[in-house]
mmCIF file of C-alpha atoms and ligand atoms in Angstrom:
data_model
loop_
_atom_site.group_PDB
_atom_site.id
_atom_site.type_symbol
_atom_site.label_atom_id
_atom_site.label_comp_id
_atom_site.label_asym_id
_atom_site.label_seq_id
_atom_site.Cartn_x
_atom_site.Cartn_y
_atom_site.Cartn_z
ATOM 1 C CA MET A 1 4.171 -12.591 29.195
ATOM 2 C CA THR A 2 1.251 -11.184 31.163
ATOM 3 C CA ARG A 3 -0.907 -14.013 32.477
ATOM 4 C CA PRO A 4 -4.634 -13.966 31.758
ATOM 5 C CA VAL A 5 -6.706 -13.253 34.822
ATOM 6 C CA HIS A 6 -9.979 -14.992 33.918
ATOM 7 C CA ARG A 7 -9.053 -18.173 35.763
ATOM 8 C CA VAL A 8 -8.462 -16.401 39.044
ATOM 9 C CA ALA A 9 -11.361 -13.958 38.850
ATOM 10 C CA PRO A 10 -13.843 -14.671 41.640
ATOM 11 C CA ALA A 11 -17.352 -15.746 40.698
ATOM 12 C CA THR A 12 -18.770 -12.800 42.632
ATOM 13 C CA ASP A 13 -17.245 -10.192 40.302
ATOM 14 C CA THR A 14 -19.160 -6.953 40.362
ATOM 15 C CA PRO A 15 -20.095 -5.427 36.961
ATOM 16 C CA VAL A 16 -17.261 -2.932 37.354
ATOM 17 C CA ARG A 17 -14.729 -5.666 37.934
ATOM 18 C CA GLN A 18 -16.083 -7.690 35.043
ATOM 19 C CA GLY A 19 -15.588 -4.589 32.943
ATOM 20 C CA SER A 20 -11.976 -4.270 34.011
ATOM 21 C CA LEU A 21 -11.436 -7.990 33.392
ATOM 22 C CA ARG A 22 -12.788 -7.584 29.877
ATOM 23 C CA ALA A 23 -10.505 -4.593 29.353
ATOM 24 C CA HIS A 24 -7.525 -6.530 30.643
ATOM 25 C CA ASN A 25 -8.159 -9.483 28.325
ATOM 26 C CA LEU A 26 -8.778 -7.187 25.369
ATOM 27 C CA ASP A 27 -5.484 -5.493 26.107
ATOM 28 C CA LEU A 28 -3.762 -8.875 26.346
ATOM 29 C CA ILE A 29 -5.105 -10.087 22.996
ATOM 30 C CA PHE A 30 -4.449 -6.798 21.243
ATOM 31 C CA ARG A 31 -0.833 -6.819 22.435
ATOM 32 C CA GLN A 32 -0.354 -10.235 20.829
ATOM 33 C CA ILE A 33 -1.596 -8.886 17.497
ATOM 34 C CA VAL A 34 0.562 -5.728 17.803
ATOM 35 C CA GLY A 35 3.634 -7.847 18.533
ATOM 36 C CA ARG A 36 3.381 -9.899 15.329
ATOM 37 C CA ARG A 37 4.326 -8.866 11.840
ATOM 38 C CA ALA A 38 2.378 -11.775 10.326
ATOM 39 C CA PRO A 39 -1.367 -12.415 10.741
ATOM 40 C CA ILE A 40 -2.265 -14.407 13.843
ATOM 41 C CA SER A 41 -5.213 -16.799 14.035
ATOM 42 C CA ARG A 42 -7.746 -17.121 16.855
ATOM 43 C CA SER A 43 -6.235 -20.538 17.748
ATOM 44 C CA GLU A 44 -2.765 -19.026 17.992
ATOM 45 C CA LEU A 45 -4.159 -16.259 20.207
ATOM 46 C CA ALA A 46 -5.689 -18.883 22.486
ATOM 47 C CA ALA A 47 -2.381 -20.750 22.692
ATOM 48 C CA ALA A 48 -0.395 -17.553 23.317
ATOM 49 C CA THR A 49 -2.668 -16.109 26.004
ATOM 50 C CA GLY A 50 -4.186 -19.144 27.702
ATOM 51 C CA LEU A 51 -7.654 -17.625 27.295
ATOM 52 C CA THR A 52 -10.589 -19.819 26.244
ATOM 53 C CA ARG A 53 -11.788 -19.890 22.637
ATOM 54 C CA PRO A 54 -15.160 -18.275 23.505
ATOM 55 C CA THR A 55 -13.345 -15.421 25.281
ATOM 56 C CA ILE A 56 -10.996 -15.003 22.314
ATOM 57 C CA SER A 57 -13.913 -14.981 19.861
ATOM 58 C CA ARG A 58 -15.856 -12.409 21.884
ATOM 59 C CA ILE A 59 -12.914 -10.040 22.225
ATOM 60 C CA VAL A 60 -11.823 -10.460 18.603
ATOM 61 C CA GLU A 61 -15.353 -9.477 17.557
ATOM 62 C CA GLU A 62 -15.057 -6.396 19.743
ATOM 63 C CA LEU A 63 -11.680 -5.446 18.227
ATOM 64 C CA LEU A 64 -13.085 -5.985 14.710
ATOM 65 C CA ALA A 65 -16.163 -3.863 15.495
ATOM 66 C CA GLY A 66 -13.944 -1.161 17.033
ATOM 67 C CA GLY A 67 -11.923 -0.996 13.826
ATOM 68 C CA LEU A 68 -8.592 -1.849 15.447
ATOM 69 C CA ILE A 69 -8.060 -5.128 13.584
ATOM 70 C CA VAL A 70 -9.094 -6.716 10.302
ATOM 71 C CA GLU A 71 -9.399 -10.271 9.103
ATOM 72 C CA ALA A 72 -6.551 -11.003 6.752
ATOM 73 C CA GLY A 73 -7.995 -14.015 4.979
ATOM 74 C CA PRO A 74 -6.833 -17.611 5.228
ATOM 75 C CA ALA A 75 -3.123 -17.086 5.749
ATOM 76 C CA ARG A 76 -2.254 -20.752 6.174
ATOM 77 C CA SER A 77 -3.684 -24.053 7.195
ATOM 78 C CA GLY A 78 -3.551 -25.639 10.595
ATOM 79 C CA ASN A 79 -2.839 -29.280 11.363
ATOM 80 C CA SER A 80 -6.422 -30.163 10.561
ATOM 81 C CA GLY A 81 -5.993 -28.766 7.060
ATOM 82 C CA ARG A 82 -8.708 -26.199 7.689
ATOM 83 C CA PRO A 83 -7.733 -22.701 6.585
ATOM 84 C CA ARG A 84 -7.301 -20.310 9.480
ATOM 85 C CA VAL A 85 -8.389 -16.705 9.248
ATOM 86 C CA GLY A 86 -5.524 -14.425 10.220
ATOM 87 C CA LEU A 87 -5.965 -11.204 12.170
ATOM 88 C CA ASN A 88 -3.991 -8.049 11.429
ATOM 89 C CA LEU A 89 -3.877 -4.498 12.698
ATOM 90 C CA ALA A 90 -6.289 -2.268 10.776
ATOM 91 C CA PRO A 91 -4.867 0.101 8.144
ATOM 92 C CA THR A 92 -7.726 2.519 8.855
ATOM 93 C CA GLY A 93 -8.873 3.997 12.169
ATOM 94 C CA PRO A 94 -6.389 5.559 14.589
ATOM 95 C CA ALA A 95 -3.273 7.295 13.261
ATOM 96 C CA GLY A 96 -0.323 9.208 14.715
ATOM 97 C CA LEU A 97 1.013 12.557 13.493
ATOM 98 C CA GLY A 98 4.728 13.394 13.607
ATOM 99 C CA LEU A 99 6.295 16.824 13.110
ATOM 100 C CA ASP A 100 9.997 17.555 12.700
ATOM 101 C CA ILE A 101 12.183 20.641 12.309
ATOM 102 C CA ARG A 102 15.208 20.173 10.071
ATOM 103 C CA VAL A 103 17.870 22.635 8.967
ATOM 104 C CA ASP A 104 16.262 23.170 5.577
ATOM 105 C CA THR A 105 12.687 21.879 5.962
ATOM 106 C CA LEU A 106 9.726 21.342 8.245
ATOM 107 C CA THR A 107 8.222 17.863 7.973
ATOM 108 C CA ALA A 108 4.871 16.276 8.814
ATOM 109 C CA CYS A 109 4.114 12.572 8.734
ATOM 110 C CA VAL A 110 1.096 10.348 9.446
ATOM 111 C CA VAL A 111 1.457 6.662 10.302
ATOM 112 C CA ASP A 112 -1.401 4.208 10.715
ATOM 113 C CA LEU A 113 -1.742 1.521 13.357
ATOM 114 C CA THR A 114 0.336 -0.919 11.288
ATOM 115 C CA GLY A 115 3.218 1.575 11.319
ATOM 116 C CA ALA A 116 2.898 2.321 7.595
ATOM 117 C CA VAL A 117 3.635 5.907 6.504
ATOM 118 C CA ARG A 118 0.426 7.248 4.939
ATOM 119 C CA HIS A 119 1.338 10.901 4.489
ATOM 120 C CA LEU A 120 4.706 12.670 4.331
ATOM 121 C CA ALA A 121 4.948 16.389 3.569
ATOM 122 C CA PHE A 122 7.808 18.863 3.507
ATOM 123 C CA ALA A 123 7.848 22.657 3.593
ATOM 124 C CA PRO A 124 11.018 24.692 3.067
ATOM 125 C CA ARG A 125 12.176 26.434 6.243
ATOM 126 C CA ALA A 126 12.638 29.622 4.215
ATOM 127 C CA GLU A 127 8.857 29.826 3.862
ATOM 128 C CA ALA A 128 8.324 29.533 7.589
ATOM 129 C CA GLY A 129 7.657 33.215 8.025
ATOM 130 C CA SER A 130 10.338 35.873 7.808
ATOM 131 C CA GLY A 131 12.774 34.172 10.148
ATOM 132 C CA SER A 132 13.352 31.105 12.208
ATOM 133 C CA GLY A 133 11.728 32.350 15.415
ATOM 134 C CA SER A 134 9.750 29.843 17.416
ATOM 135 C CA GLU A 135 6.432 31.612 16.705
ATOM 136 C CA GLU A 136 6.834 31.392 12.923
ATOM 137 C CA ILE A 137 8.056 27.808 12.958
ATOM 138 C CA LEU A 138 5.357 26.559 15.333
ATOM 139 C CA SER A 139 2.631 28.328 13.340
ATOM 140 C CA SER A 140 3.897 26.744 10.121
ATOM 141 C CA LEU A 141 4.030 23.332 11.797
ATOM 142 C CA ALA A 142 0.471 23.753 13.077
ATOM 143 C CA ALA A 143 -0.696 24.573 9.542
ATOM 144 C CA MET A 144 1.093 21.460 8.231
ATOM 145 C CA ALA A 145 -0.519 19.451 11.021
ATOM 146 C CA GLY A 146 -3.962 20.661 9.919
ATOM 147 C CA GLU A 147 -3.271 19.586 6.330
ATOM 148 C CA ALA A 148 -1.972 16.200 7.475
ATOM 149 C CA ILE A 149 -5.058 15.631 9.652
ATOM 150 C CA GLY A 150 -7.237 16.424 6.624
ATOM 151 C CA ALA A 151 -5.242 14.103 4.353
ATOM 152 C CA ALA A 152 -5.528 11.352 6.959
ATOM 153 C CA ALA A 153 -9.291 11.819 7.265
ATOM 154 C CA ALA A 154 -9.620 11.385 3.497
ATOM 155 C CA GLU A 155 -8.162 7.897 3.988
ATOM 156 C CA ASN A 156 -10.451 7.019 6.909
ATOM 157 C CA LEU A 157 -7.744 7.709 9.451
ATOM 158 C CA THR A 158 -8.308 9.619 12.695
ATOM 159 C CA VAL A 159 -5.246 11.344 14.134
ATOM 160 C CA VAL A 160 -5.229 10.563 17.865
ATOM 161 C CA GLY A 161 -2.134 12.529 18.831
ATOM 162 C CA ALA A 162 0.811 14.565 17.553
ATOM 163 C CA THR A 163 4.475 14.521 18.527
ATOM 164 C CA LEU A 164 7.018 17.202 17.630
ATOM 165 C CA ALA A 165 10.699 16.239 17.304
ATOM 166 C CA VAL A 166 13.119 18.972 18.363
ATOM 167 C CA PRO A 167 16.926 19.131 18.497
ATOM 168 C CA GLY A 168 17.410 19.589 22.226
ATOM 169 C CA PRO A 169 16.320 18.510 25.693
ATOM 170 C CA VAL A 170 12.583 18.759 26.418
ATOM 171 C CA GLN A 171 10.786 18.873 29.769
ATOM 172 C CA ASP A 172 6.996 18.543 29.964
ATOM 173 C CA GLY A 173 6.519 19.889 26.440
ATOM 174 C CA VAL A 174 8.928 22.779 27.002
ATOM 175 C CA VAL A 175 12.060 22.906 24.828
ATOM 176 C CA ARG A 176 14.637 23.815 27.450
ATOM 177 C CA PHE A 177 17.493 24.578 25.086
ATOM 178 C CA ALA A 178 17.861 24.072 21.354
ATOM 179 C CA PRO A 179 20.971 26.069 20.426
ATOM 180 C CA ALA A 180 20.628 25.245 16.732
ATOM 181 C CA LEU A 181 17.185 26.905 16.684
ATOM 182 C CA GLY A 182 18.020 29.632 19.172
ATOM 183 C CA TRP A 183 15.201 28.373 21.409
ATOM 184 C CA ARG A 184 15.332 28.516 25.168
ATOM 185 C CA ASP A 185 12.358 27.588 27.371
ATOM 186 C CA VAL A 186 9.883 27.508 24.474
ATOM 187 C CA ASP A 187 6.577 25.884 25.453
ATOM 188 C CA ALA A 188 6.174 24.115 22.117
ATOM 189 C CA ARG A 189 3.381 21.843 23.346
ATOM 190 C CA ALA A 190 1.160 24.706 24.477
ATOM 191 C CA ALA A 191 1.898 26.658 21.292
ATOM 192 C CA LEU A 192 0.973 23.734 19.037
ATOM 193 C CA GLN A 193 -2.121 22.835 21.052
ATOM 194 C CA ALA A 194 -3.318 26.416 20.700
ATOM 195 C CA ARG A 195 -2.663 26.517 16.952
ATOM 196 C CA ILE A 196 -3.618 23.081 15.624
ATOM 197 C CA ALA A 197 -7.255 23.206 14.546
ATOM 198 C CA ARG A 198 -8.225 20.103 16.517
ATOM 199 C CA PRO A 199 -9.135 21.111 20.079
ATOM 200 C CA GLY A 200 -8.038 18.615 22.678
ATOM 201 C CA LEU A 201 -5.568 16.779 20.425
ATOM 202 C CA PRO A 202 -2.835 15.373 22.702
ATOM 203 C CA VAL A 203 0.548 16.883 21.766
ATOM 204 C CA LEU A 204 3.932 15.570 22.883
ATOM 205 C CA VAL A 205 7.375 17.080 22.311
ATOM 206 C CA GLY A 206 10.468 14.887 22.225
ATOM 207 C CA ASN A 207 14.155 14.871 21.424
ATOM 208 C CA ASP A 208 14.794 14.188 17.733
ATOM 209 C CA ALA A 209 17.631 11.689 18.218
ATOM 210 C CA ASN A 210 15.545 9.593 20.609
ATOM 211 C CA LEU A 211 12.535 9.695 18.268
ATOM 212 C CA ALA A 212 14.775 8.710 15.320
ATOM 213 C CA ALA A 213 15.920 5.689 17.343
ATOM 214 C CA LEU A 214 12.270 4.791 17.994
ATOM 215 C CA GLY A 215 11.538 4.973 14.258
ATOM 216 C CA GLU A 216 14.503 2.748 13.431
ATOM 217 C CA LEU A 217 13.599 0.317 16.207
ATOM 218 C CA TYR A 218 10.138 -0.131 14.738
ATOM 219 C CA ALA A 219 11.395 -0.331 11.133
ATOM 220 C CA SER A 220 14.007 -2.984 11.936
ATOM 221 C CA ALA A 221 12.205 -5.023 14.610
ATOM 222 C CA PRO A 222 12.694 -7.699 15.698
ATOM 223 C CA GLU A 223 16.203 -8.113 14.244
ATOM 224 C CA LEU A 224 17.652 -4.925 15.721
ATOM 225 C CA ARG A 225 17.424 -4.774 19.522
ATOM 226 C CA ASP A 226 20.609 -3.165 20.840
ATOM 227 C CA PHE A 227 21.873 -0.181 18.896
ATOM 228 C CA VAL A 228 22.849 3.467 18.902
ATOM 229 C CA CYS A 229 21.261 5.749 16.327
ATOM 230 C CA VAL A 230 23.505 8.789 15.781
ATOM 231 C CA SER A 231 22.153 11.828 14.015
ATOM 232 C CA GLY A 232 23.878 15.083 13.266
ATOM 233 C CA GLU A 233 21.159 17.224 11.782
ATOM 234 C CA PHE A 234 21.808 19.986 14.347
ATOM 235 C CA ASP A 235 23.476 19.031 17.617
ATOM 236 C CA ILE A 236 24.842 15.501 17.487
ATOM 237 C CA GLY A 237 22.499 13.174 19.351
ATOM 238 C CA ALA A 238 22.545 9.453 19.993
ATOM 239 C CA GLY A 239 19.297 7.551 20.569
ATOM 240 C CA ILE A 240 20.202 4.445 22.560
ATOM 241 C CA VAL A 241 18.092 1.268 22.391
ATOM 242 C CA LEU A 242 18.838 -1.649 24.729
ATOM 243 C CA ALA A 243 16.930 -4.952 24.624
ATOM 244 C CA GLY A 244 14.382 -3.397 22.260
ATOM 245 C CA THR A 245 13.639 -0.511 24.629
ATOM 246 C CA PRO A 246 14.692 3.106 24.049
ATOM 247 C CA LEU A 247 16.854 4.422 26.887
ATOM 248 C CA ARG A 248 15.360 7.727 27.930
ATOM 249 C CA GLY A 249 17.281 8.599 31.079
ATOM 250 C CA ALA A 250 15.815 10.023 34.283
ATOM 251 C CA ARG A 251 14.474 13.132 32.540
ATOM 252 C CA GLY A 252 14.457 11.956 28.929
ATOM 253 C CA TRP A 253 17.719 13.724 28.198
ATOM 254 C CA SER A 254 19.995 10.770 27.416
ATOM 255 C CA GLY A 255 22.085 10.651 24.267
ATOM 256 C CA GLY A 256 23.846 14.022 24.278
ATOM 257 C CA LEU A 257 26.781 12.572 22.357
ATOM 258 C CA GLY A 258 27.738 15.924 20.786
ATOM 259 C CA HIS A 259 29.084 17.211 24.074
ATOM 260 C CA VAL A 260 31.227 14.225 24.940
ATOM 261 C CA MET A 261 34.858 15.384 25.044
ATOM 262 C CA VAL A 262 37.147 13.923 22.397
ATOM 263 C CA ASP A 263 40.166 16.220 22.935
ATOM 264 C CA SER A 264 40.889 18.025 26.188
ATOM 265 C CA ASP A 265 42.992 20.556 24.265
ATOM 266 C CA GLY A 266 40.272 21.095 21.680
ATOM 267 C CA PRO A 267 38.560 24.329 20.675
ATOM 268 C CA PRO A 268 35.771 25.984 22.696
ATOM 269 C CA CYS A 269 32.277 24.607 22.068
ATOM 270 C CA ALA A 270 29.037 26.603 21.993
ATOM 271 C CA CYS A 271 27.995 24.747 25.161
ATOM 272 C CA GLY A 272 30.790 26.423 27.149
ATOM 273 C CA ALA A 273 33.086 23.383 27.394
ATOM 274 C CA THR A 274 36.043 22.598 25.126
ATOM 275 C CA GLY A 275 36.969 19.783 22.742
ATOM 276 C CA CYS A 276 33.403 18.416 22.380
ATOM 277 C CA LEU A 277 32.576 15.985 19.547
ATOM 278 C CA GLN A 278 30.345 18.738 18.143
ATOM 279 C CA CYS A 279 33.456 20.851 17.381
ATOM 280 C CA TYR A 280 34.743 18.174 14.988
ATOM 281 C CA ALA A 281 31.719 16.309 13.640
ATOM 282 C CA GLY A 282 28.901 18.877 13.636
ATOM 283 C CA LEU A 283 27.747 19.476 10.059
ATOM 284 C CA GLN A 284 28.307 23.229 10.283
ATOM 285 C CA GLU A 285 31.750 22.601 11.766
ATOM 286 C CA ILE A 286 32.646 20.200 8.917
ATOM 287 C CA LEU A 287 31.484 22.785 6.403
ATOM 288 C CA ALA A 288 33.486 25.525 8.119
ATOM 289 C CA ALA A 289 36.645 23.768 6.898
ATOM 290 C CA VAL A 290 35.881 25.288 3.502
ATOM 291 C CA PRO A 291 35.604 29.024 4.289
ATOM 292 C CA ALA A 292 34.263 30.032 0.880
ATOM 293 C CA SER A 293 31.488 27.438 0.813
ATOM 294 C CA GLY A 294 28.885 30.222 1.337
ATOM 295 C CA LEU A 295 25.896 28.184 2.549
ATOM 296 C CA PRO A 296 22.598 30.014 1.961
ATOM 297 C CA PRO A 297 20.289 30.197 5.013
ATOM 298 C CA HIS A 298 18.321 27.012 5.706
ATOM 299 C CA GLN A 299 20.108 24.987 3.064
ATOM 300 C CA SER A 300 20.982 21.499 4.203
ATOM 301 C CA PRO A 301 24.677 21.354 5.166
ATOM 302 C CA ALA A 302 24.697 17.684 4.142
ATOM 303 C CA VAL A 303 23.748 18.662 0.583
ATOM 304 C CA ALA A 304 26.448 21.361 0.565
ATOM 305 C CA ILE A 305 29.061 18.927 1.894
ATOM 306 C CA ASP A 306 28.023 16.397 -0.747
ATOM 307 C CA ALA A 307 28.436 19.028 -3.475
ATOM 308 C CA LEU A 308 31.912 19.985 -2.198
ATOM 309 C CA VAL A 309 32.970 16.331 -2.189
ATOM 310 C CA ALA A 310 31.671 15.947 -5.737
ATOM 311 C CA ALA A 311 33.711 19.030 -6.714
ATOM 312 C CA GLY A 312 36.828 17.329 -5.321
ATOM 313 C CA SER A 313 37.506 19.742 -2.444
ATOM 314 C CA PRO A 314 40.497 18.338 -0.483
ATOM 315 C CA ALA A 315 39.576 20.472 2.544
ATOM 316 C CA ILE A 316 36.122 18.894 2.897
ATOM 317 C CA LEU A 317 37.578 15.379 2.583
ATOM 318 C CA THR A 318 40.056 16.163 5.362
ATOM 319 C CA ALA A 319 37.246 17.576 7.512
ATOM 320 C CA LEU A 320 35.114 14.466 6.923
ATOM 321 C CA GLU A 321 38.030 12.203 7.850
ATOM 322 C CA ARG A 322 38.515 14.183 11.067
ATOM 323 C CA ALA A 323 34.774 14.003 11.777
ATOM 324 C CA GLY A 324 34.735 10.223 11.291
ATOM 325 C CA THR A 325 37.676 9.788 13.648
ATOM 326 C CA ALA A 326 36.078 12.010 16.313
ATOM 327 C CA LEU A 327 32.725 10.195 15.982
ATOM 328 C CA GLY A 328 34.513 6.850 16.326
ATOM 329 C CA THR A 329 36.336 8.053 19.447
ATOM 330 C CA ALA A 330 33.144 9.246 21.166
ATOM 331 C CA LEU A 331 31.142 6.203 20.052
ATOM 332 C CA SER A 332 33.849 3.870 21.383
ATOM 333 C CA ALA A 333 33.298 5.267 24.872
ATOM 334 C CA LEU A 334 29.557 4.772 24.507
ATOM 335 C CA VAL A 335 29.840 1.221 23.131
ATOM 336 C CA ASN A 336 32.275 0.225 25.894
ATOM 337 C CA ILE A 337 29.697 1.341 28.452
ATOM 338 C CA VAL A 338 26.334 0.220 27.014
ATOM 339 C CA ASP A 339 27.363 -2.809 24.879
ATOM 340 C CA VAL A 340 25.434 -2.345 21.656
ATOM 341 C CA ASP A 341 26.289 -4.324 18.508
ATOM 342 C CA THR A 342 25.200 -1.802 15.879
ATOM 343 C CA VAL A 343 25.713 1.903 15.174
ATOM 344 C CA LEU A 344 23.195 3.453 12.770
ATOM 345 C CA LEU A 345 24.144 6.695 11.037
ATOM 346 C CA SER A 346 20.875 8.607 10.957
ATOM 347 C CA GLY A 347 19.560 11.988 9.846
ATOM 348 C CA SER A 348 22.051 13.855 7.676
ATOM 349 C CA TYR A 349 24.791 11.412 8.692
ATOM 350 C CA SER A 350 22.963 8.763 6.680
ATOM 351 C CA LEU A 351 23.693 10.852 3.568
ATOM 352 C CA LEU A 352 27.392 11.165 4.481
ATOM 353 C CA ALA A 353 27.912 7.580 5.646
ATOM 354 C CA SER A 354 30.312 6.679 2.840
ATOM 355 C CA TRP A 355 32.775 9.295 4.056
ATOM 356 C CA LEU A 356 32.347 8.759 7.788
ATOM 357 C CA THR A 357 32.107 4.992 8.225
ATOM 358 C CA GLU A 358 35.770 4.110 7.698
ATOM 359 C CA GLY A 359 37.020 6.484 10.414
ATOM 360 C CA ILE A 360 34.306 5.406 12.836
ATOM 361 C CA GLU A 361 35.040 1.698 12.298
ATOM 362 C CA ARG A 362 38.785 2.237 12.678
ATOM 363 C CA GLU A 363 38.369 3.925 16.071
ATOM 364 C CA LEU A 364 35.834 1.325 17.235
ATOM 365 C CA ARG A 365 38.326 -1.438 16.361
ATOM 366 C CA ARG A 366 41.061 0.387 18.262
ATOM 367 C CA ARG A 367 39.107 1.400 21.341
ATOM 368 C CA VAL A 368 36.255 -1.028 22.015
ATOM 369 C CA LEU A 369 37.519 -3.758 24.314
ATOM 370 C CA THR A 370 35.389 -6.506 22.789
ATOM 371 C CA ALA A 371 35.778 -5.465 19.126
ATOM 372 C CA GLY A 372 38.407 -8.165 18.489
ATOM 373 C CA TRP A 373 35.873 -10.985 18.601
ATOM 374 C CA ALA A 374 32.586 -9.073 18.277
ATOM 375 C CA PRO A 375 32.975 -6.176 15.822
ATOM 376 C CA VAL A 376 30.445 -3.368 16.019
ATOM 377 C CA GLU A 377 28.504 -2.950 12.786
ATOM 378 C CA VAL A 378 28.304 0.615 11.409
ATOM 379 C CA ARG A 379 25.783 1.361 8.659
ATOM 380 C CA PRO A 380 23.407 4.016 7.349
ATOM 381 C CA ALA A 381 20.038 4.025 9.124
ATOM 382 C CA PRO A 382 17.308 2.502 6.905
ATOM 383 C CA LEU A 383 14.859 5.388 7.386
ATOM 384 C CA GLY A 384 17.538 7.997 6.637
ATOM 385 C CA PRO A 385 16.574 11.622 7.305
ATOM 386 C CA ASP A 386 12.904 10.681 7.859
ATOM 387 C CA ALA A 387 13.581 8.586 10.971
ATOM 388 C CA ALA A 388 12.791 11.343 13.498
ATOM 389 C CA VAL A 389 9.455 12.381 11.978
ATOM 390 C CA ILE A 390 8.367 8.747 11.549
ATOM 391 C CA GLY A 391 9.432 7.982 15.122
ATOM 392 C CA ALA A 392 7.467 11.024 16.283
ATOM 393 C CA ALA A 393 4.335 9.778 14.484
ATOM 394 C CA LEU A 394 4.810 6.301 15.961
ATOM 395 C CA SER A 395 5.124 7.770 19.453
ATOM 396 C CA ALA A 396 1.871 9.692 18.849
ATOM 397 C CA ILE A 397 -0.081 6.510 18.114
ATOM 398 C CA ASP A 398 1.543 4.594 20.942
ATOM 399 C CA ALA A 399 -1.292 5.576 23.310
ATOM 400 C CA VAL A 400 -3.713 3.404 21.292
ATOM 401 C CA ARG A 401 -1.212 0.552 20.993
ATOM 402 C CA ARG A 402 -0.772 0.559 24.774
ATOM 403 C CA ASP A 403 -4.433 1.198 25.616
ATOM 404 C CA PRO A 404 -6.786 -0.120 22.884
ATOM 405 C CA ASN A 405 -9.751 0.253 25.253
ATOM 406 C CA SER A 406 -9.433 4.043 25.072
ATOM 407 C CA TRP A 407 -10.009 3.924 21.306
ATOM 408 C CA ILE A 408 -12.880 1.428 21.507
ATOM 409 C CA ALA A 409 -14.562 3.543 24.188
ATOM 410 C CA ARG A 410 -14.503 6.635 21.971
ATOM 411 C CA ALA A 411 -15.135 4.993 18.574
ATOM 412 C CA PRO A 412 -18.652 5.672 17.294
ATOM 413 C CA GLY A 413 -20.804 2.593 16.892
HETATM 414 ZN ZN1 ZN B 501 29.913 21.128 23.820
#
């Protein structure tokens, strides 16, 4: 816990330093409120931070006036029997905007400061211009962003940032390589900033698997702290969370599970290597086991696979069994190295979990050294296919969560 600094601040503080002290204490108190799911009283804030009651009262008033928190009413009584007024994050005020590109749809999502989803919109990919080029997709996403910003404003929410989730490694807003989209070195951040009708709106671009893990981390906190969130919407990615913190890697490129080798004699992969997990468990690769499946452009492979299973296709069941085994083999290597206790099947895998889980669990039991006394739990991710866009929206509002002073400084009145 960060210690309060008011006790050590010298009496000769200049106005500037008093200002930074105030900002520090405001940050400290706000973090306590962010970290709780239940309302917290002023007394509990004093106990948690070590700050004096007058300091707490002054800063709470400032957070209330800035619209970052609200009084939640007398949540419960203290020892004295007096009802205590709880403090919660405000459901109006700052909001984050998430954008996501899926096989069949484009998605936009707005979350408020409490993490609640306030707006969720989908547009079919087929309507994203004549093709799937980056220009058409980014223009469509910018239009969806404009609508989402308007919908948020109607609910007294101000979008403070946008994050786009993409299936591939990103560097400084540039999508280096997204084979599923055919994108290479696309400056998605600059393109969105130029097209979204909100000049100066901060835009981030992140990997979809890592953003899905962030969404699941928030949705399942504090119970879930060490897990891998595997999604197979396009390339298979694994968002890794250890001790409640997403593992980004040196350049934010961690989690490329799809190109872990599961069979050295396996077929060639689009990445140039051979025998990658992607060759066995990619959705398109699973579907390819049924040559006549005839998937229309931009239709979700998960929906097509589901339909083939429902029709009793033996070939698709065999392909799903093989995919589950390959996923279990690759995940075993990961679990042996990073020691997580839960595997979440996210994105389209969440829709196919009933056919994949058995094979994954079997390989984990066989290959994870510690599985004998500490089995790894495998289950569908609670947020399902929406995890990446929700995680993107959460990452967009994170700037206010980490720096509440920036919002208070800009808030009118
Ligand atoms: Zn590969």
